[in-house]
Short mmCIF file of C-alpha atoms in Angstrom, two decimals:
data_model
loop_
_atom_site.label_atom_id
_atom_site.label_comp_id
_atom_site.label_asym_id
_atom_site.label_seq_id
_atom_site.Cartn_x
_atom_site.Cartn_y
_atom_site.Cartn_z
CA UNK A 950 -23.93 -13.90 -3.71
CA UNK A 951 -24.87 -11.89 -7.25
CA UNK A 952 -23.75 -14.25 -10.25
CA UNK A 953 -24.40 -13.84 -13.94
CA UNK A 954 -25.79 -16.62 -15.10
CA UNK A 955 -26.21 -17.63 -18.85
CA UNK A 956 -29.70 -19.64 -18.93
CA UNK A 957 -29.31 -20.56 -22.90
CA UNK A 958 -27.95 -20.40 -25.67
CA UNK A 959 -29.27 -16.51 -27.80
CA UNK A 960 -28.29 -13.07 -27.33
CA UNK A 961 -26.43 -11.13 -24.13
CA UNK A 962 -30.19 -10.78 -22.92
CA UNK A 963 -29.81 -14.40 -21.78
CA UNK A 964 -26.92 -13.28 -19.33
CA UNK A 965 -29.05 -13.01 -15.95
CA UNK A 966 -28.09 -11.42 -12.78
CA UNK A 967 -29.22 -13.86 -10.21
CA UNK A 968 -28.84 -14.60 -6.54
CA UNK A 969 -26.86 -18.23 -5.78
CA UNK A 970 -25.77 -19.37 -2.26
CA UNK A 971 -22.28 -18.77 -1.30
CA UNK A 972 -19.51 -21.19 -2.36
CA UNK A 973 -18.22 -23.51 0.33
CA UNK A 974 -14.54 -24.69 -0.26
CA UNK A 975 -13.70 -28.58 -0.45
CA UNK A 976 -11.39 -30.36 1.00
CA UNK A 977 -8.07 -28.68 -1.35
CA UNK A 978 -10.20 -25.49 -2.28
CA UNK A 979 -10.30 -21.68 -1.87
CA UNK A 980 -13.15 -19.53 -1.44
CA UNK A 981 -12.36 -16.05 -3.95
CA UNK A 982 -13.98 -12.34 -3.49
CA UNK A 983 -13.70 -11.38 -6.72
CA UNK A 984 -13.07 -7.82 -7.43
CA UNK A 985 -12.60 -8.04 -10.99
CA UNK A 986 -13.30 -10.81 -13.56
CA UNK A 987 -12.35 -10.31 -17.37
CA UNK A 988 -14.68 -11.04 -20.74
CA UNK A 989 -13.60 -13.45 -23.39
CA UNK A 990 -15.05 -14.69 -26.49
CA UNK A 991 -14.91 -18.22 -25.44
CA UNK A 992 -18.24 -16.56 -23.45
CA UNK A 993 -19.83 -15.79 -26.27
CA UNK A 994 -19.45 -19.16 -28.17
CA UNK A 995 -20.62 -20.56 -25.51
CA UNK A 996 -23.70 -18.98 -25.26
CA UNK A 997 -24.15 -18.82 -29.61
CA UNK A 998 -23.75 -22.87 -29.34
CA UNK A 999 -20.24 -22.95 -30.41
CA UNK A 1000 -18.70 -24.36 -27.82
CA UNK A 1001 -18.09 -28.27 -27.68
CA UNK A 1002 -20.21 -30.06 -24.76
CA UNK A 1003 -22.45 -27.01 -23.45
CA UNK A 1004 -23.92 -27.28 -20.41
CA UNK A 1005 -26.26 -24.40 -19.07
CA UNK A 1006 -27.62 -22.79 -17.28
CA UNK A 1007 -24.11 -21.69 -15.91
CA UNK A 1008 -22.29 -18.72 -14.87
CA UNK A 1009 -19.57 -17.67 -17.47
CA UNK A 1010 -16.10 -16.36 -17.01
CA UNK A 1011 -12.62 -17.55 -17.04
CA UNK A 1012 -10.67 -14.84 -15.76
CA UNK A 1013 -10.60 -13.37 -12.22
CA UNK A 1014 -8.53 -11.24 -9.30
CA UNK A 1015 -9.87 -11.01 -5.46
CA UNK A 1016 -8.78 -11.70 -2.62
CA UNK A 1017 -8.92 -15.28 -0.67
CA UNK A 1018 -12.09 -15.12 1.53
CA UNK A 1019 -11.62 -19.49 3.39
CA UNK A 1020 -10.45 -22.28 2.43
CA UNK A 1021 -10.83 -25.99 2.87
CA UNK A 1022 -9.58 -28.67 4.50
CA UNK A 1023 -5.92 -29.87 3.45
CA UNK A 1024 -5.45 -26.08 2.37
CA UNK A 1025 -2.95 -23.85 4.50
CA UNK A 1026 -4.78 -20.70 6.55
CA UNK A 1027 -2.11 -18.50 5.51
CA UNK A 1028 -3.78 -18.03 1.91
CA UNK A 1029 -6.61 -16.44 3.58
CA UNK A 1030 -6.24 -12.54 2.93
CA UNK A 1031 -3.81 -12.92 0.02
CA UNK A 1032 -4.49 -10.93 -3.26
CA UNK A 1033 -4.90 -13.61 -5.91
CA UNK A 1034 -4.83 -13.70 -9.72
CA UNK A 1035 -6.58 -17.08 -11.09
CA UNK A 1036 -5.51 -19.74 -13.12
CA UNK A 1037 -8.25 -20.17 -15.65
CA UNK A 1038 -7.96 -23.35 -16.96
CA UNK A 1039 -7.31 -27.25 -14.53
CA UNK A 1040 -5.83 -30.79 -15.54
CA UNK A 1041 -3.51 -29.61 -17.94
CA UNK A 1042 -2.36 -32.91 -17.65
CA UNK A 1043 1.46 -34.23 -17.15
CA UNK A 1044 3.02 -33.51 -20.55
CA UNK A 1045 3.61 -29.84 -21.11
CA UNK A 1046 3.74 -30.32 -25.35
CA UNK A 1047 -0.31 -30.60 -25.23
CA UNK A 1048 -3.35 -30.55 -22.49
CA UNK A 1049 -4.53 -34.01 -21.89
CA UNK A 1050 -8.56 -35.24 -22.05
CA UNK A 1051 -9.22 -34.02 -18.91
CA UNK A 1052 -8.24 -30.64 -19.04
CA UNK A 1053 -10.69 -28.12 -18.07
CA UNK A 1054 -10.77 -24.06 -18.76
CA UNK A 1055 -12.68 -21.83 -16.25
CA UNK A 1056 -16.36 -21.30 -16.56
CA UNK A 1057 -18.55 -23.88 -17.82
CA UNK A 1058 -18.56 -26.83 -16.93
CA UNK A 1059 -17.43 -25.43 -13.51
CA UNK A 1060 -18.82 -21.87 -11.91
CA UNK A 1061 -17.15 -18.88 -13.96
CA UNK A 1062 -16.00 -16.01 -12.70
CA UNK A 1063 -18.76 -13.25 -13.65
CA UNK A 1064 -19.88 -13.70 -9.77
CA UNK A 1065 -18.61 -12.21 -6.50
CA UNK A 1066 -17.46 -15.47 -5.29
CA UNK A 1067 -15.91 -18.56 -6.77
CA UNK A 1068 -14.44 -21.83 -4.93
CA UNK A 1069 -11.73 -23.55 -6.75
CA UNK A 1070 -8.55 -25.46 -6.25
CA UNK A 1071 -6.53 -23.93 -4.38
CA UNK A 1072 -3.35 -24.78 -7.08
CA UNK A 1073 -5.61 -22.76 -9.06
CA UNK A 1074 -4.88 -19.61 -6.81
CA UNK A 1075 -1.27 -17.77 -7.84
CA UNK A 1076 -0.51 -14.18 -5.51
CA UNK A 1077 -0.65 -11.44 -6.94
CA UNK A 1078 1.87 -8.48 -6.85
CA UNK A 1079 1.08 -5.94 -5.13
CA UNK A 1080 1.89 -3.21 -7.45
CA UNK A 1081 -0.59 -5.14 -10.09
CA UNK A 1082 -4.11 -3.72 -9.82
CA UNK A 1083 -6.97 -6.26 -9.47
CA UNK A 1084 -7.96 -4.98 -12.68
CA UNK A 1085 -5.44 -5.37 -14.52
CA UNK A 1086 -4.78 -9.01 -13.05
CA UNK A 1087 -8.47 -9.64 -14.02
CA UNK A 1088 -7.23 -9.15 -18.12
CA UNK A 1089 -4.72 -11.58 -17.61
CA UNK A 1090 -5.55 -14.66 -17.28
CA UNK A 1091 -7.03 -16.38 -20.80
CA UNK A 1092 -5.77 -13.65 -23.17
CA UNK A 1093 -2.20 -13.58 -21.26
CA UNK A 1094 -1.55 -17.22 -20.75
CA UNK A 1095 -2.49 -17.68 -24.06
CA UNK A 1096 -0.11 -15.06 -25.54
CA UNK A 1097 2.88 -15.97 -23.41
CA UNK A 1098 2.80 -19.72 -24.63
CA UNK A 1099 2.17 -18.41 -28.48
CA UNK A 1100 5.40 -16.33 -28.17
CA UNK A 1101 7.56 -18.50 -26.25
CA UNK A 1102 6.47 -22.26 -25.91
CA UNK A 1103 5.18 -22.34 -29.40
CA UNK A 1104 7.20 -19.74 -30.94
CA UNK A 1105 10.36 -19.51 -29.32
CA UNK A 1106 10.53 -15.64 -29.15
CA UNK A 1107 14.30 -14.48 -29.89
CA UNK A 1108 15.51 -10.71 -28.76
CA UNK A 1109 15.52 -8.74 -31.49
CA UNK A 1110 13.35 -10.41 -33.84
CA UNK A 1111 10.47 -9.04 -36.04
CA UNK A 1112 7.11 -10.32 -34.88
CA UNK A 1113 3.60 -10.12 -36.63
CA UNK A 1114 0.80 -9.62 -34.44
CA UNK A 1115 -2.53 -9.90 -36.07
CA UNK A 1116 -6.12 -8.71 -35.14
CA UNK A 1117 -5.03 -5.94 -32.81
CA UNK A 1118 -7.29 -5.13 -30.75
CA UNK A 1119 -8.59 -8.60 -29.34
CA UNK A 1120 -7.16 -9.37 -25.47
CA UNK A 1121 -4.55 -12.14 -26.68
CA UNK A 1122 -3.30 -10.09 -29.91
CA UNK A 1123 -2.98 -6.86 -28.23
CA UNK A 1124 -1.13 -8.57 -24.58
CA UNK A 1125 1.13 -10.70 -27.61
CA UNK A 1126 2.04 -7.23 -28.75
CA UNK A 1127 3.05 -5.82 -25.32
CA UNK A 1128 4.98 -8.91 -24.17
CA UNK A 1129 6.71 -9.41 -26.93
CA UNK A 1130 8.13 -5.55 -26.46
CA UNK A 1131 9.45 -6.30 -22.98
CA UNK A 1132 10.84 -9.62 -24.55
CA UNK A 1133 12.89 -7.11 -26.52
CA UNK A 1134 11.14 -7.83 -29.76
CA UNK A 1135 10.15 -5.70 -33.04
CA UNK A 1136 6.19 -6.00 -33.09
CA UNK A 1137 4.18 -4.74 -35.90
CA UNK A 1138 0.50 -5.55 -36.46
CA UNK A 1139 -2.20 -5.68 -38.86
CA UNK A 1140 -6.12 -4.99 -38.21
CA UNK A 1141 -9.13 -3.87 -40.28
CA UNK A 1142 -9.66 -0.58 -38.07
CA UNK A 1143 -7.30 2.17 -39.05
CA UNK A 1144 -7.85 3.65 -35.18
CA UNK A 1145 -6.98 0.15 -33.57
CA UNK A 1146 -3.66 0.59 -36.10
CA UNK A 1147 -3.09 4.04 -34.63
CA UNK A 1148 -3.54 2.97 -31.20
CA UNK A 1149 -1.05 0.17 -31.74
CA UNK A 1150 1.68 2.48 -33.05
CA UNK A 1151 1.17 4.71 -30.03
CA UNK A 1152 1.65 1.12 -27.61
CA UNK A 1153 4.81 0.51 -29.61
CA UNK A 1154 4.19 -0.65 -32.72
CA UNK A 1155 7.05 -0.23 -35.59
CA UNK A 1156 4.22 -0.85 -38.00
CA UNK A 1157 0.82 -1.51 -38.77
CA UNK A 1158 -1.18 -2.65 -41.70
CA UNK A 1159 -4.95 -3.03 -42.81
CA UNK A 1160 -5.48 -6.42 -43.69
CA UNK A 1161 -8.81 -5.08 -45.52
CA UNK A 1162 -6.11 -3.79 -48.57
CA UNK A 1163 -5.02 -5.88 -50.98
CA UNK A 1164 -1.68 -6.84 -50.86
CA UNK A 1165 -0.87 -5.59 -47.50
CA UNK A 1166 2.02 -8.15 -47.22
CA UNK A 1167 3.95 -5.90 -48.70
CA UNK A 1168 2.80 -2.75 -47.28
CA UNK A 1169 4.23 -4.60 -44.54
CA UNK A 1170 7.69 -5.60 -45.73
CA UNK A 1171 8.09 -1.66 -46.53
CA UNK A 1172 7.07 -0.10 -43.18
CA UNK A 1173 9.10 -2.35 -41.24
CA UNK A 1174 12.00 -3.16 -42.91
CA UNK A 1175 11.97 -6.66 -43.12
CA UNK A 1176 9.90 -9.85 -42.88
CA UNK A 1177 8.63 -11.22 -39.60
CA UNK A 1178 10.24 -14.13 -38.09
CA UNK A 1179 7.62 -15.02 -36.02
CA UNK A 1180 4.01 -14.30 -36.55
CA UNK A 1181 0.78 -14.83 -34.17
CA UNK A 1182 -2.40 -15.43 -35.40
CA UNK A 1183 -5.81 -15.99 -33.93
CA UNK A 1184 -8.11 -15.20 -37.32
CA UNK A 1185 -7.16 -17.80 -40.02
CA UNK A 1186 -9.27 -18.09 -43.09
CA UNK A 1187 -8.05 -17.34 -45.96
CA UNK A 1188 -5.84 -14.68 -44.47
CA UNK A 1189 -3.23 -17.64 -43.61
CA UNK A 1190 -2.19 -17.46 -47.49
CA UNK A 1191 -1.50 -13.48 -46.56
CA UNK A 1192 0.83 -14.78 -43.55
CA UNK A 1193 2.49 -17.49 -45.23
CA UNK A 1194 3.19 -14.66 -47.91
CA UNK A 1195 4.36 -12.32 -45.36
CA UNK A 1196 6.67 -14.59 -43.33
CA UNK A 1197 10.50 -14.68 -43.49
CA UNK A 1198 11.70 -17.59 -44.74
CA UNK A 1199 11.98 -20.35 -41.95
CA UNK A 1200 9.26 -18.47 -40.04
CA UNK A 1201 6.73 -19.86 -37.65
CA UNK A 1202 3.17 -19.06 -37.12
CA UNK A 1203 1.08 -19.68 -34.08
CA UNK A 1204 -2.39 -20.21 -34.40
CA UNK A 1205 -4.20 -19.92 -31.44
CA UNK A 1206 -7.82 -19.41 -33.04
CA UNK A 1207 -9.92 -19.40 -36.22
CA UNK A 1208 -12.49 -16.68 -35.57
CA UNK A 1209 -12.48 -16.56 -39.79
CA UNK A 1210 -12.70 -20.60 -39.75
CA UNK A 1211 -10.43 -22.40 -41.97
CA UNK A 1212 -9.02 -21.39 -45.45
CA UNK A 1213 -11.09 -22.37 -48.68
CA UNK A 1214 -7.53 -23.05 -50.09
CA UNK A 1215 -4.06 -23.22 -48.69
CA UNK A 1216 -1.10 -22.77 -50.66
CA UNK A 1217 1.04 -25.75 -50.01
CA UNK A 1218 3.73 -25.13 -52.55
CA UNK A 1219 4.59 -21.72 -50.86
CA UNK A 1220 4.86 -23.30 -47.05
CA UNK A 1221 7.21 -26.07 -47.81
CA UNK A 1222 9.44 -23.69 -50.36
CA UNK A 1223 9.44 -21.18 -47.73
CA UNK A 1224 10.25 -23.83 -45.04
CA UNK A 1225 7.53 -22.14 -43.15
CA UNK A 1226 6.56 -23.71 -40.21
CA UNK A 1227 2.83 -23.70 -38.50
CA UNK A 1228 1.92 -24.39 -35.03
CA UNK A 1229 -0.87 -24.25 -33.17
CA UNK A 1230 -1.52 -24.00 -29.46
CA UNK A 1231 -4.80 -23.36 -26.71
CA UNK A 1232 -4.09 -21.66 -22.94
CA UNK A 1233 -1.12 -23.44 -21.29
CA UNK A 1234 0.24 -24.60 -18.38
CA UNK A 1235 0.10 -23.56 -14.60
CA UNK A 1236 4.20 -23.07 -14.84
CA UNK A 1237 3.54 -20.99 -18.27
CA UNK A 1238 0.62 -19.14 -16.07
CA UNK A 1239 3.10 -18.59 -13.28
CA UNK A 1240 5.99 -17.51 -15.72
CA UNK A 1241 3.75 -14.94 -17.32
CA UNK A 1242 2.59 -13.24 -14.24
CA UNK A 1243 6.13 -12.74 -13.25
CA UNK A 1244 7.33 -11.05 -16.60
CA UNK A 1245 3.90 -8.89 -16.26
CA UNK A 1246 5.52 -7.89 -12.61
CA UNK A 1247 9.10 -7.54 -13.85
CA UNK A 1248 8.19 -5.55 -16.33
CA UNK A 1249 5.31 -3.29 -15.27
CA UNK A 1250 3.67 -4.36 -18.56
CA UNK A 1251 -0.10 -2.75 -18.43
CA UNK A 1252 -3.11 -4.38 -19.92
CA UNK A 1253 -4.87 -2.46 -22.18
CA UNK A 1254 -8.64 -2.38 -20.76
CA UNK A 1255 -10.83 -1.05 -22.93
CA UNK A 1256 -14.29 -0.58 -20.45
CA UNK A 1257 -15.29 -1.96 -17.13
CA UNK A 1258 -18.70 -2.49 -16.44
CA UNK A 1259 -20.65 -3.11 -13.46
CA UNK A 1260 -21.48 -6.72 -12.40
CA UNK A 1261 -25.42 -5.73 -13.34
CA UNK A 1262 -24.87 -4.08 -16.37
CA UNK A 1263 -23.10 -7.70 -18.13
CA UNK A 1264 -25.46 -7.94 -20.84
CA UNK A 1265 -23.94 -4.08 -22.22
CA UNK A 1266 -20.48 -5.81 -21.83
CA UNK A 1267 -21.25 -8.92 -23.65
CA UNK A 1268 -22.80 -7.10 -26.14
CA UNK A 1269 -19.63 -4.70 -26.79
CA UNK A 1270 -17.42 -8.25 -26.50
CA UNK A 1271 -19.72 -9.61 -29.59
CA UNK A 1272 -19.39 -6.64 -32.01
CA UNK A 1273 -15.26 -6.67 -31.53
CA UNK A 1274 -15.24 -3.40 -31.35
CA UNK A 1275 -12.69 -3.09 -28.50
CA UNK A 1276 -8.85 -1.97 -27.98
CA UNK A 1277 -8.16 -4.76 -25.35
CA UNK A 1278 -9.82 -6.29 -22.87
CA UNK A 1279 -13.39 -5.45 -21.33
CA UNK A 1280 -14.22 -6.24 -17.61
CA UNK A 1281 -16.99 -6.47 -15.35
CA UNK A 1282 -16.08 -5.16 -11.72
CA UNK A 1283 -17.52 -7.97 -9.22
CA UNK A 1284 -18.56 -5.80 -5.81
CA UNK A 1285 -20.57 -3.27 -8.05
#
């Protein structure tokens, strides 16, 4: 099978296309055709060194759709021929509050998905709708699992409340926007790209704000009406003073990343008067996986994809994931 392979740490040039043998399934596993896998910036960490416990050469990618090709022994033939929509992450562990030291995400240290095969477990392996492209399964998986618990494990979502999405634009922000809609919330958003705001609004939006302008916080509070509730954040930085200021009193903010690191200085004084509470949460369970899938189906929620590429043209893909220029997610399809 074609795989792309990242042989170290540099730039997208060290994402190969190379030939591996097929994957055998296990005892417990399923062989996966991929048609589609998705692009995430866990990649590109990985291959910059900013990963914890890198291992290459490996082939990347947590997030794939195909259809079940075999499986092993201990696995039941009927899942043979069934569309499929991958879990991306194993060994959660028992206690749904937190992953446990085992727990695993998709793509380094096992085979990723940016090949035309994969073999995992088959508990790993949910069906997919069929109304639910491949595609748009294949944006799902990291960026929507990681959304879904943000908004409802770890934020407890309420119909009819204000949330803040920020960074909109990146895969988890901008699926955080469009599930909180069909939750029947108020979503407004901040981002440094006035298009990416524009876009938003068009998506749903009651509001959107350019966190580049000082004292956008309030910008905010005028646009929409009132303060958010509930706010999800994947930047942090310094910008967490500009949340905290921005939150309703009582609010909570998810954290689900720190692509802006941590804050030089937090203002304590304002959280506890505020009785603002933070959380912070990474991917989520198989049930949470299962659980978002369905409210994608129920719903007809669509993934914004911003480009698919070709399985040989990865290195142009990575390269557009890097700059952050997207609206959305960017995919590679697997069979071209």
């Amino acid at each position: 099978m074609r795989a792309v392979r990242c042989e170290r740490q540099g730039p997208p040039e060290e994402m190969k296309l190379v030939e591996l043998p097929d994957p055998v399934p296990a005892p417990g596993e399923a062989v996966v055709r991929l048609h589609a896998c998705g692009l995430n910036h866990r990649d590109v960490w990985i291959r910059q060194g900013l990963y914890a416990r890198i291992q290459l050469p490996c082939v990347l990618g947590s997030d794939g759709a195909g259809v079940v090709e075999s499986v092993g022994a201990g696995v039941d033939a009927k899942l043979v021929g069934k569309r499929a929509v991958i879990i991306p992450c194993e060994k959660w562990g028992p206690d749904p509050a937190a992953q446990g030291k085992d727990f695993l995400i998709l793509g380094m240290p096992r085979q990723g998905t940016m090949a035309e095969k994969i073999a995992v477990p088959a508990s790993m392996i949910v069906e997919l709708p069929g109304h639910i492209p491949f595609e748009d399964a294949a944006a799902l998986p990291v960026a929507g699992l990681t959304a879904y618990r943000s908004l409802v494990f770890r934020g407890g979502l309420k119909k009819g409340e204000h949330v803040l999405v920020t960074g909109i634009g990146g895969g988890v922000a901008t699926l955080a926007m469009l599930f909180a809609k069909a939750m029947g919330a108020q979503v407004s958003v901040t981002s440094g790209s006035e298009e990416k705001l524009v876009r938003a609004r068009e998506l749903g939006a009651i509001a959107g704000v350019n966190y580049k302008e000082k004292g956008w916080e309030k910008d905010l509070l005028t646009k929409a009406g009132r303060p958010p509730s509930l706010i999800i954040d994947g930047a942090g930085g310094d910008g967490l003073n500009n949340l905290i200021a921005a939150a309703a009193p009582a609010a909570r903010i998810v954290l689900y990343g720190a692509t802006r690191m941590s804050p030089n200085k937090l203002h304590i004084a304002r959280i506890f008067f505020k009785q603002v509470d933070i959380r912070g949460t990474t991917m989520g369970t198989d049930d949470e996986f299962r659980e978002m899938i369905k409210l994608v189906a129920e719903h007809r929620i669509k993934p914004v994809i911003e480009e698919i590429f070709p399985l040989s043209q990865a290195v142009a893909a990575n390269r557009l994931l890097e700059e952050s220029a997207q609206m959305g997610k960017i995919l590679l399809d697997c069979r071209n």
